[in-house]
Short mmCIF file of N, CA and C and ligand atoms in Angstrom, two decimals:
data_model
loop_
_atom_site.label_atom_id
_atom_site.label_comp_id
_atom_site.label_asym_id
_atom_site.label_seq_id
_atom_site.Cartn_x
_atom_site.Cartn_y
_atom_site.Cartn_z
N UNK A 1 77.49 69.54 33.59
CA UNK A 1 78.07 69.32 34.91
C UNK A 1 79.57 68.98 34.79
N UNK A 2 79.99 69.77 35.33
CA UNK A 2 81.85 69.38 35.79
C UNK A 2 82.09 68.54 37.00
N UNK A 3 83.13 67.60 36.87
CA UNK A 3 83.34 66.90 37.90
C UNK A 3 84.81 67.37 38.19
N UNK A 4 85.09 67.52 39.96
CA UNK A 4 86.01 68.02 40.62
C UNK A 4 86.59 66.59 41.59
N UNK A 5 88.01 66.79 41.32
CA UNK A 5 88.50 65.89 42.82
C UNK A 5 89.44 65.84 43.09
N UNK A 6 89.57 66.27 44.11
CA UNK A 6 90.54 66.43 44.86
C UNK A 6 91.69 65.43 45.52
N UNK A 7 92.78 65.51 45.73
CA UNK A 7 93.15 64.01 46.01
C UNK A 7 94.08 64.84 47.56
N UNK A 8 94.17 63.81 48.27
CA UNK A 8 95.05 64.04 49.39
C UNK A 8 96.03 62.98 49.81
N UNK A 9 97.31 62.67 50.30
CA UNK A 9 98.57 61.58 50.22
C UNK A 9 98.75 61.98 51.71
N UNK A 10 99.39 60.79 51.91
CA UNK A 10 100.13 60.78 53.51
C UNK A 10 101.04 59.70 53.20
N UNK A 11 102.08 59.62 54.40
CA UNK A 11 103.11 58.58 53.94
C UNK A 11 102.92 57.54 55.19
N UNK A 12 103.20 56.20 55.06
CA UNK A 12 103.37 55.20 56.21
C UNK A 12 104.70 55.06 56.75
N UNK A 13 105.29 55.15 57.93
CA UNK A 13 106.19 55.06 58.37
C UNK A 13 107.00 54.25 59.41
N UNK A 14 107.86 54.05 59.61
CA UNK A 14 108.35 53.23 61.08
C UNK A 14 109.04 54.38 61.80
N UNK A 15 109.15 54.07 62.89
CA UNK A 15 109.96 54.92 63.91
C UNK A 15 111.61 55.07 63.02
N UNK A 16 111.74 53.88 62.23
CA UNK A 16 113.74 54.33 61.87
C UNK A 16 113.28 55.58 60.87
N UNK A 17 112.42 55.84 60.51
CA UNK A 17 112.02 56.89 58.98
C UNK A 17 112.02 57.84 59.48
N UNK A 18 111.65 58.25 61.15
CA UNK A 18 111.67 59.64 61.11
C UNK A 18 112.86 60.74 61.24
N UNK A 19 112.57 61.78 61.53
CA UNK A 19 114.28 63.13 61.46
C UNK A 19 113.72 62.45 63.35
N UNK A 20 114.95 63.12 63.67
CA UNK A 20 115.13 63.05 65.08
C UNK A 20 113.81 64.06 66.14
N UNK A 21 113.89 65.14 65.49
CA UNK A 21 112.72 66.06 65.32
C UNK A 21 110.96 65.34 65.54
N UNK A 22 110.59 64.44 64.53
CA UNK A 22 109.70 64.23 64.44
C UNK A 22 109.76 62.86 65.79
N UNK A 23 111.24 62.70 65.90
CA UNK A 23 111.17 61.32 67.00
C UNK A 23 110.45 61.96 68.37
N UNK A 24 111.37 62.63 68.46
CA UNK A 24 110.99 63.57 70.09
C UNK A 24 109.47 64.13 69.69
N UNK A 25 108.92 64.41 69.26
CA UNK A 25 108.03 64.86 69.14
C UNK A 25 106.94 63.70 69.31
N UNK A 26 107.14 62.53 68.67
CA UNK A 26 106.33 61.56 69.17
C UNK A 26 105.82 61.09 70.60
N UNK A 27 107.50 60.83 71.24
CA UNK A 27 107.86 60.70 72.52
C UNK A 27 106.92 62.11 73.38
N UNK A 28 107.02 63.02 72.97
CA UNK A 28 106.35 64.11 73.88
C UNK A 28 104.91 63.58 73.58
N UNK A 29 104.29 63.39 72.59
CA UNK A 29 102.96 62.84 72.67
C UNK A 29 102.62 61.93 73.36
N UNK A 30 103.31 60.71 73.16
CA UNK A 30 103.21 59.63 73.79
C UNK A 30 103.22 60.04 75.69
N UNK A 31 104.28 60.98 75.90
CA UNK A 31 104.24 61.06 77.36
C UNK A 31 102.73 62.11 77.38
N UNK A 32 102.57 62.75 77.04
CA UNK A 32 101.22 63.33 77.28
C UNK A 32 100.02 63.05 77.57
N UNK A 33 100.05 61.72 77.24
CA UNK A 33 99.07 60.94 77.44
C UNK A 33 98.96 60.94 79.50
N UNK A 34 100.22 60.55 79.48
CA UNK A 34 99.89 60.87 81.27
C UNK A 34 99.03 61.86 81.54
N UNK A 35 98.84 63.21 81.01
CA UNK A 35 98.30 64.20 81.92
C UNK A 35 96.55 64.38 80.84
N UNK A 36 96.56 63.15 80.44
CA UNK A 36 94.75 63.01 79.82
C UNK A 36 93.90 62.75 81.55
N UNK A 37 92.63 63.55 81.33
CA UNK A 37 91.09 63.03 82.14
C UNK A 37 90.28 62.69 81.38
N UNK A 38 90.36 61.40 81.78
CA UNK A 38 89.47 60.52 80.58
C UNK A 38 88.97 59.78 81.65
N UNK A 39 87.54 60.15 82.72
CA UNK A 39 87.05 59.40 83.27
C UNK A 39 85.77 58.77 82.62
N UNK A 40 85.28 59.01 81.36
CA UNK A 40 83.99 58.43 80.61
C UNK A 40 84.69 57.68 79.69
N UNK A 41 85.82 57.91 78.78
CA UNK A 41 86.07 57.40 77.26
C UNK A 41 87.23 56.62 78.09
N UNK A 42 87.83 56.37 79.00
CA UNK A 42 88.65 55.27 79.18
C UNK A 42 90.14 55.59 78.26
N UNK A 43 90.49 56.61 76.72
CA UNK A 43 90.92 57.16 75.96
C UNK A 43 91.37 57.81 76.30
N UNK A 44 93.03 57.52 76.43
CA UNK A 44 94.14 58.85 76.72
C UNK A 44 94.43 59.36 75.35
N UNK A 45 94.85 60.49 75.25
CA UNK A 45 95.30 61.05 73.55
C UNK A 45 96.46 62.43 74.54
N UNK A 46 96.98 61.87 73.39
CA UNK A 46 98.24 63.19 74.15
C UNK A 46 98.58 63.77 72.70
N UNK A 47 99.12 64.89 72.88
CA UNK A 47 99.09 65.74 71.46
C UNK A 47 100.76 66.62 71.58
N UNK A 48 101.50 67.09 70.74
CA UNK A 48 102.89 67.66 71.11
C UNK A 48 102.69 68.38 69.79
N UNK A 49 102.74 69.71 70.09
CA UNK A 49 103.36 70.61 68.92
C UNK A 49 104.47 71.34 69.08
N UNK A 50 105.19 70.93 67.82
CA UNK A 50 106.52 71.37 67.97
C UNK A 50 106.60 72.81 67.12
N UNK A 51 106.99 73.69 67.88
CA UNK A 51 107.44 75.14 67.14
C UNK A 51 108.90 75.43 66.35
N UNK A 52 108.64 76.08 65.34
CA UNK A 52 110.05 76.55 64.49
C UNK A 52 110.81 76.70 65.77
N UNK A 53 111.00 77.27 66.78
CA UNK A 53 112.22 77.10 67.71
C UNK A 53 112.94 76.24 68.44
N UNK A 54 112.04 75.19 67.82
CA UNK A 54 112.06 73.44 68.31
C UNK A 54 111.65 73.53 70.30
N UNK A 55 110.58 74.48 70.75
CA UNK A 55 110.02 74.11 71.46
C UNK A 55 108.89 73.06 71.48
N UNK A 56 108.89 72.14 72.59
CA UNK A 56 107.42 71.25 72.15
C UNK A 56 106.51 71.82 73.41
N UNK A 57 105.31 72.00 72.82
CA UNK A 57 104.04 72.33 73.82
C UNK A 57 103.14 71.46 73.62
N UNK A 58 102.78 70.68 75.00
CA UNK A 58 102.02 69.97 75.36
C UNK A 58 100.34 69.59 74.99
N UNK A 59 99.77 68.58 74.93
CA UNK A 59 98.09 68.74 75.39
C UNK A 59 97.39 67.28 75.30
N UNK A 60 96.37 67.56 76.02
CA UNK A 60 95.95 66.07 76.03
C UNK A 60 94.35 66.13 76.45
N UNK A 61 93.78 65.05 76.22
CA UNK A 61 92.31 65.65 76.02
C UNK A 61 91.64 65.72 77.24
N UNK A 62 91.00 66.38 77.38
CA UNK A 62 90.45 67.03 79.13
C UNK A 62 88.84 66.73 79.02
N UNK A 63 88.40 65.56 79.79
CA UNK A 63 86.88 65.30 79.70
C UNK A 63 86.17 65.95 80.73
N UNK A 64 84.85 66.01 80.66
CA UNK A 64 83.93 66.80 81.77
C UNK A 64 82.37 66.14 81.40
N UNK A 65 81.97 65.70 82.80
CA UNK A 65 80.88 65.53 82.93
C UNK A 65 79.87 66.03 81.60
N UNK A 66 79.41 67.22 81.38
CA UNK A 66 79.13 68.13 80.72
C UNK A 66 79.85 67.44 79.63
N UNK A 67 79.60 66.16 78.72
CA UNK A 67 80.11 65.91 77.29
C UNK A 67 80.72 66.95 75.99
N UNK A 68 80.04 68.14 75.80
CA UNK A 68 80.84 68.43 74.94
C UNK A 68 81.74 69.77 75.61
N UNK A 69 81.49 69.81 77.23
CA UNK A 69 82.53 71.14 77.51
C UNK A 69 84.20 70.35 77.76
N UNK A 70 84.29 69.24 76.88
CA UNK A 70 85.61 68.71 77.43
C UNK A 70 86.35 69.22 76.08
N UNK A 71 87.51 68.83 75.80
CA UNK A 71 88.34 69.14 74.62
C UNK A 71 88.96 68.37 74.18
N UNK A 72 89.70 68.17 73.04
CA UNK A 72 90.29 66.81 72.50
C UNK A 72 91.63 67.17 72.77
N UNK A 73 92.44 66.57 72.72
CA UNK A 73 94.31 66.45 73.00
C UNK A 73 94.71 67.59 71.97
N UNK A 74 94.46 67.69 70.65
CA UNK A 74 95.30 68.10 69.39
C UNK A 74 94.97 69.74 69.91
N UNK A 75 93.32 70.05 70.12
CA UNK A 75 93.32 71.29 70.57
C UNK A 75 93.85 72.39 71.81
N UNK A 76 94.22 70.89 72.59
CA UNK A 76 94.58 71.58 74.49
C UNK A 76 95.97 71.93 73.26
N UNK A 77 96.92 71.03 73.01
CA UNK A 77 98.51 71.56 72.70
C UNK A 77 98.06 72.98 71.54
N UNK A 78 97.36 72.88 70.48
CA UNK A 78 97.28 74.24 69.65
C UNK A 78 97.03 74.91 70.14
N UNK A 79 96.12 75.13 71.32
CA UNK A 79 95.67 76.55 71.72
C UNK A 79 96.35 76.96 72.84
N UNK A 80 97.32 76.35 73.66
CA UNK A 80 98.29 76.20 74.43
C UNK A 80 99.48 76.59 73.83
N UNK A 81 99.83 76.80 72.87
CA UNK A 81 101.17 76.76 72.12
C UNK A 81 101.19 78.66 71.91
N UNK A 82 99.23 78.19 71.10
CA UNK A 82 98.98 79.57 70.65
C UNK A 82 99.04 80.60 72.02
N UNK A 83 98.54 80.44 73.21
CA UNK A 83 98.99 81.30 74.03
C UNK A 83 100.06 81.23 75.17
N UNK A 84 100.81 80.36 74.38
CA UNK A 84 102.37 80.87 75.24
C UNK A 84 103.35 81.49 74.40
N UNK A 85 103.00 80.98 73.11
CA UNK A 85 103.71 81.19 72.44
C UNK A 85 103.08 82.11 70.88
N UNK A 86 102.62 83.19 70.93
CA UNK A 86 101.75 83.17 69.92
C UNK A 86 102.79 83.88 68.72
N UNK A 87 103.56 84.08 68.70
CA UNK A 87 104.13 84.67 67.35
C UNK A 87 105.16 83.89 66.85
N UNK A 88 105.22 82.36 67.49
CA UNK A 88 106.01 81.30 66.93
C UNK A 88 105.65 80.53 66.44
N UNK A 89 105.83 80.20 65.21
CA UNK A 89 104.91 79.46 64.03
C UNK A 89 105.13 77.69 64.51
N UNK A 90 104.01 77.38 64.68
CA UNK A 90 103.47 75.59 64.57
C UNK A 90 104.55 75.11 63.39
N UNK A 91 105.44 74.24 63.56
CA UNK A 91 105.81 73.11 62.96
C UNK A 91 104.87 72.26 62.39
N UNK A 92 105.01 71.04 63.38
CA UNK A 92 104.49 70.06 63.17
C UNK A 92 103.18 69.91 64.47
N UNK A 93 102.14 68.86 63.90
CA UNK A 93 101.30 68.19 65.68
C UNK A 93 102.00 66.91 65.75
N UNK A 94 102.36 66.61 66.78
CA UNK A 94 102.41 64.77 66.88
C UNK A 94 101.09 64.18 67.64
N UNK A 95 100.38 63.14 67.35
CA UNK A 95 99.73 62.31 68.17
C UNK A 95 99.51 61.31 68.60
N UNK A 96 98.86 60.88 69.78
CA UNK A 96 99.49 59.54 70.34
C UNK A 96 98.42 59.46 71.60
N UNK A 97 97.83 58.05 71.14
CA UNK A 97 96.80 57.47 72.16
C UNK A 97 96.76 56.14 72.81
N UNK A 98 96.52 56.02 74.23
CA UNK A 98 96.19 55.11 74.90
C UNK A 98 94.97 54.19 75.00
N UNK A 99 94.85 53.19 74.83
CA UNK A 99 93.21 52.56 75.13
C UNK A 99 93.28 52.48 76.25
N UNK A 100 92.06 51.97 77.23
CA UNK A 100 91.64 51.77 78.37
C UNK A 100 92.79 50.53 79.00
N UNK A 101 93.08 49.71 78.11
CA UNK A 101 94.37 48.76 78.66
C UNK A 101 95.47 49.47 78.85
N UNK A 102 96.02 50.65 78.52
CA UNK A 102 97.39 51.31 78.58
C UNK A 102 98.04 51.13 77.72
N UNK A 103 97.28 50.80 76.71
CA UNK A 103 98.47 50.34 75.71
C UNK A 103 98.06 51.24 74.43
N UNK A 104 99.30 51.62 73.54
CA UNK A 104 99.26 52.43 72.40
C UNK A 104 98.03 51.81 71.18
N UNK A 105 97.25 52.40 70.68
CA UNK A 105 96.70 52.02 69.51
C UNK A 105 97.78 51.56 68.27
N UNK A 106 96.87 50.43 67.94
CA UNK A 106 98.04 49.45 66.52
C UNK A 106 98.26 50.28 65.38
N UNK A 107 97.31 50.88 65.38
CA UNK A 107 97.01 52.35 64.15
C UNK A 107 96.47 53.25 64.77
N UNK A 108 96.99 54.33 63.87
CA UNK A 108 97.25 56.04 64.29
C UNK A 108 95.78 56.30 64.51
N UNK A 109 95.46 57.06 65.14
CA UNK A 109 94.23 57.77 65.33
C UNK A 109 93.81 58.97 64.55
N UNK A 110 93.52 59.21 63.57
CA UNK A 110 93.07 60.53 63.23
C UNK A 110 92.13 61.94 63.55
N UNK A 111 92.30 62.85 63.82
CA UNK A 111 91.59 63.48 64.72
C UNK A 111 90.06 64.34 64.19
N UNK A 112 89.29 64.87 65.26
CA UNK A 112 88.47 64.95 64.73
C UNK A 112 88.04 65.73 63.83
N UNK A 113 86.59 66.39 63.71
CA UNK A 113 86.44 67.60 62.35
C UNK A 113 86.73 69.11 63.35
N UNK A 114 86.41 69.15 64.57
CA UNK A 114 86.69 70.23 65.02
C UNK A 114 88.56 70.39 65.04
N UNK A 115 89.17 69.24 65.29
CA UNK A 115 90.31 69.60 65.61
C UNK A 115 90.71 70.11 64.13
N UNK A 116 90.11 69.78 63.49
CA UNK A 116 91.10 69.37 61.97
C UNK A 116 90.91 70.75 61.68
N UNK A 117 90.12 71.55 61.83
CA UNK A 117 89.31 72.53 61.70
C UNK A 117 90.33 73.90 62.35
N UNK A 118 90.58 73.47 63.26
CA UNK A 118 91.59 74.33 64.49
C UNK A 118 93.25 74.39 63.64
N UNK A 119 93.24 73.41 63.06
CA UNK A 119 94.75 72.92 62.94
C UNK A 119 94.49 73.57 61.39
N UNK A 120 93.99 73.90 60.39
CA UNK A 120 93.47 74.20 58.97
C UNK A 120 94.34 76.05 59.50
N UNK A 121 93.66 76.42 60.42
CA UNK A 121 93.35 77.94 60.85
C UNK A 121 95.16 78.13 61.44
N UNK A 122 95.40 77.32 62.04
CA UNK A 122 97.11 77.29 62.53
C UNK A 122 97.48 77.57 61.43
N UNK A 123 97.46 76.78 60.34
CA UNK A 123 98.69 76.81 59.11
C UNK A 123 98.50 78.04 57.76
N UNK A 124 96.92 78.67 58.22
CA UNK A 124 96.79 80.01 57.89
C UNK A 124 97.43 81.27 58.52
N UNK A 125 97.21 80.84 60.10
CA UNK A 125 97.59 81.85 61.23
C UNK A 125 99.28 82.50 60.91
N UNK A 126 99.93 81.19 60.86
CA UNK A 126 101.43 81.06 60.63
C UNK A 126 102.10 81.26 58.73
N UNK A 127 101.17 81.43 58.48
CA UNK A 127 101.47 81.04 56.81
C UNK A 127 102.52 80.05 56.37
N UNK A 128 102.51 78.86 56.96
CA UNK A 128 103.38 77.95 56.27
C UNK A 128 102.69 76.32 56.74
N UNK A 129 103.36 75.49 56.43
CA UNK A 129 102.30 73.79 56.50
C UNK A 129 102.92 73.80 57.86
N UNK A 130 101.97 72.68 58.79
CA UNK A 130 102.30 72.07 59.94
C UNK A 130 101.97 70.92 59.44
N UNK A 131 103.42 69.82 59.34
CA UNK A 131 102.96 68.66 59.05
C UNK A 131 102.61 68.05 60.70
N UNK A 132 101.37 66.42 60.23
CA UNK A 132 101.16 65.90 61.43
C UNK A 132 101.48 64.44 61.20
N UNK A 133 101.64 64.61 62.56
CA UNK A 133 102.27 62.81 62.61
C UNK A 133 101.27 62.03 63.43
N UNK A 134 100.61 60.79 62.85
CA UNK A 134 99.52 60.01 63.90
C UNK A 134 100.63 58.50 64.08
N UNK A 135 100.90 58.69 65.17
CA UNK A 135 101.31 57.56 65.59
C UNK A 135 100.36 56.41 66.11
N UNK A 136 100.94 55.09 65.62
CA UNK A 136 100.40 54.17 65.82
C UNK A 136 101.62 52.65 66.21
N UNK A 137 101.31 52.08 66.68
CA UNK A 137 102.32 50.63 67.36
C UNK A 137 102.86 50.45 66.05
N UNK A 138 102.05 49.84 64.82
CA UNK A 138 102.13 48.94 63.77
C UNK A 138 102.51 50.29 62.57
N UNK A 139 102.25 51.37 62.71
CA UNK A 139 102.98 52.74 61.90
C UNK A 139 102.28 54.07 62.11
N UNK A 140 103.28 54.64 61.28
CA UNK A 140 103.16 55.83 61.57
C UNK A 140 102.80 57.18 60.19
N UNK A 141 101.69 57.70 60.17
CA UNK A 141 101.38 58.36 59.64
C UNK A 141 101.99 59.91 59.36
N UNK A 142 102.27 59.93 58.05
CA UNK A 142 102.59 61.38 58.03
C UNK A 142 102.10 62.43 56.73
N UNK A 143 101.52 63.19 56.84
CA UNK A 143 100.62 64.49 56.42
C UNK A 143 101.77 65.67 56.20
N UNK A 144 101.79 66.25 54.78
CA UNK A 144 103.21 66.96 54.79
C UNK A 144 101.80 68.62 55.02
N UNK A 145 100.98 68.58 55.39
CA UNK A 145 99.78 69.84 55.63
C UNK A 145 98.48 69.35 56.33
N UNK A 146 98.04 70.53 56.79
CA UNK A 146 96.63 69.82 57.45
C UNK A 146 95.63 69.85 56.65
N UNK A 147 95.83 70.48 55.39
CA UNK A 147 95.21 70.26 53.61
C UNK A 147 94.68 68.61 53.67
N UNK A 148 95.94 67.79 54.13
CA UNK A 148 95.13 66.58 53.65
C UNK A 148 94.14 66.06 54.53
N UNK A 149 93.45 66.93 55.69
CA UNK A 149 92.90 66.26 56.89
C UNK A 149 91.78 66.74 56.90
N UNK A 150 91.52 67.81 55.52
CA UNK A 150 90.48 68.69 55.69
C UNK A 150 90.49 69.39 54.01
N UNK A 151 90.28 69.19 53.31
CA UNK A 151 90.07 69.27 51.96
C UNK A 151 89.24 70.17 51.58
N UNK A 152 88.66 70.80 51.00
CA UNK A 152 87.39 72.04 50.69
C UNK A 152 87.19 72.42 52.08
N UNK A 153 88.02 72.99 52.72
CA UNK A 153 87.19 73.63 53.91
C UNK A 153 87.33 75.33 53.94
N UNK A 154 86.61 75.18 54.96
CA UNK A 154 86.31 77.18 54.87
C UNK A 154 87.23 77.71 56.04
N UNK A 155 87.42 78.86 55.42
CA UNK A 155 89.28 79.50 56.22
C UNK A 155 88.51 81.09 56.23
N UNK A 156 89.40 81.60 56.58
CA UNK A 156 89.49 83.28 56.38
C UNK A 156 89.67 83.48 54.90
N UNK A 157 90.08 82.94 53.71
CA UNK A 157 90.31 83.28 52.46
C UNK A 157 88.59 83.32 52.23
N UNK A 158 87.32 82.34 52.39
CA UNK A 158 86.03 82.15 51.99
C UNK A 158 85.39 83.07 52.84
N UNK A 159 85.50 84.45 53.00
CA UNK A 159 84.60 85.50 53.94
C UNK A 159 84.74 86.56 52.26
N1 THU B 1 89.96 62.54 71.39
C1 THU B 1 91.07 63.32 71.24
O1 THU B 1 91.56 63.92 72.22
N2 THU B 1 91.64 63.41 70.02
C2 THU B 1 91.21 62.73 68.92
O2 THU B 1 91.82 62.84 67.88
C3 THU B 1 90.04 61.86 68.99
C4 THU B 1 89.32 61.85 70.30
C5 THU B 1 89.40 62.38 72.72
C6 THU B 1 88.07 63.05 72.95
C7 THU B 1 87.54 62.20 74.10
O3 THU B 1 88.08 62.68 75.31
C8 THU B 1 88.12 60.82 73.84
O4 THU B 1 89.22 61.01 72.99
C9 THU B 1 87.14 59.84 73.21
O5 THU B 1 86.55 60.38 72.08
#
């Protein structure tokens, strides 16, 4: 038997660490959170992807009665980006959540296996990394690929 392992890094950050780039990009998350429906989870999540043309496109997570026909934040902005913009390659995601008090989480939120899953397929789609940023009050997370959010996973290369 061979043993395999894989390792994955992210960096901790403060708001003075980031490029100006990754600032605004926060800020667009953070405002995104306004346009969350979160009438069950009380949980705003706002999501900002920024494109090589330094456009940012929006998203935020959209709930529905019907539990799993709602969507998470990271996916409304990727698949939103992807059809306004589909031949402009994903940068970066930023993310950024509200609790039921209005107030930012102390630590970053990480997103889920479907999103991570969505965001794996972006940085194939585009052939280059989308780093992500999880913002949090107390810091800020940063992922230089969505490699580290999703490790052995299955792509279009495993068909
Ligand atoms: N949610 C997101 O939008 N992104 C995440 O990364 C985690 C969870 C949403 C889904 C649901 O509307 C609410 O947060 C609670 O799970």
């Amino acid at each position: 038997m061979k043993k395999r392992t894989l390792n994955i890094s992210y960096e901790c950050l403060t708001t003075a660490e980031l490029t100006d780039d990754e600032r605004r990009a926060i800020e667009a998350a953070q405002q995104a959170t306004a346009g969350s429906y979160a009438p069950y989870s009380h949980f705003s999540v706002g999501a900002a992807a920024l494109l090589e043309d330094g456009n940012i496109v929006i998203g935020s997570n959209q709930e529905n009665a019907a539990f799993p026909s709602g969507i998470c934040a990271e996916r409304c902005a990727i698949f939103q980006a992807g059809a306004a913009h589909p031949d402009t390659p994903v940068s970066l995601l930023a993310i950024a959540a509200r609790k039921s008090d209005g107030s930012f989480t102390t630590l970053p939120i990480t997103p889920c296996g479907a999103c991570r899953q969505v965001l794996i397929e972006t940085e194939h789609r585009y052939g280059r990394p989308v780093t992500v940023l999880l913002y949090g009050e107390k810091e800020i997370y940063r992922l230089a690929s969505t490699y580290h959010l999703l490790p052995l996973h299955f792509d279009d290369d495993s068909m």
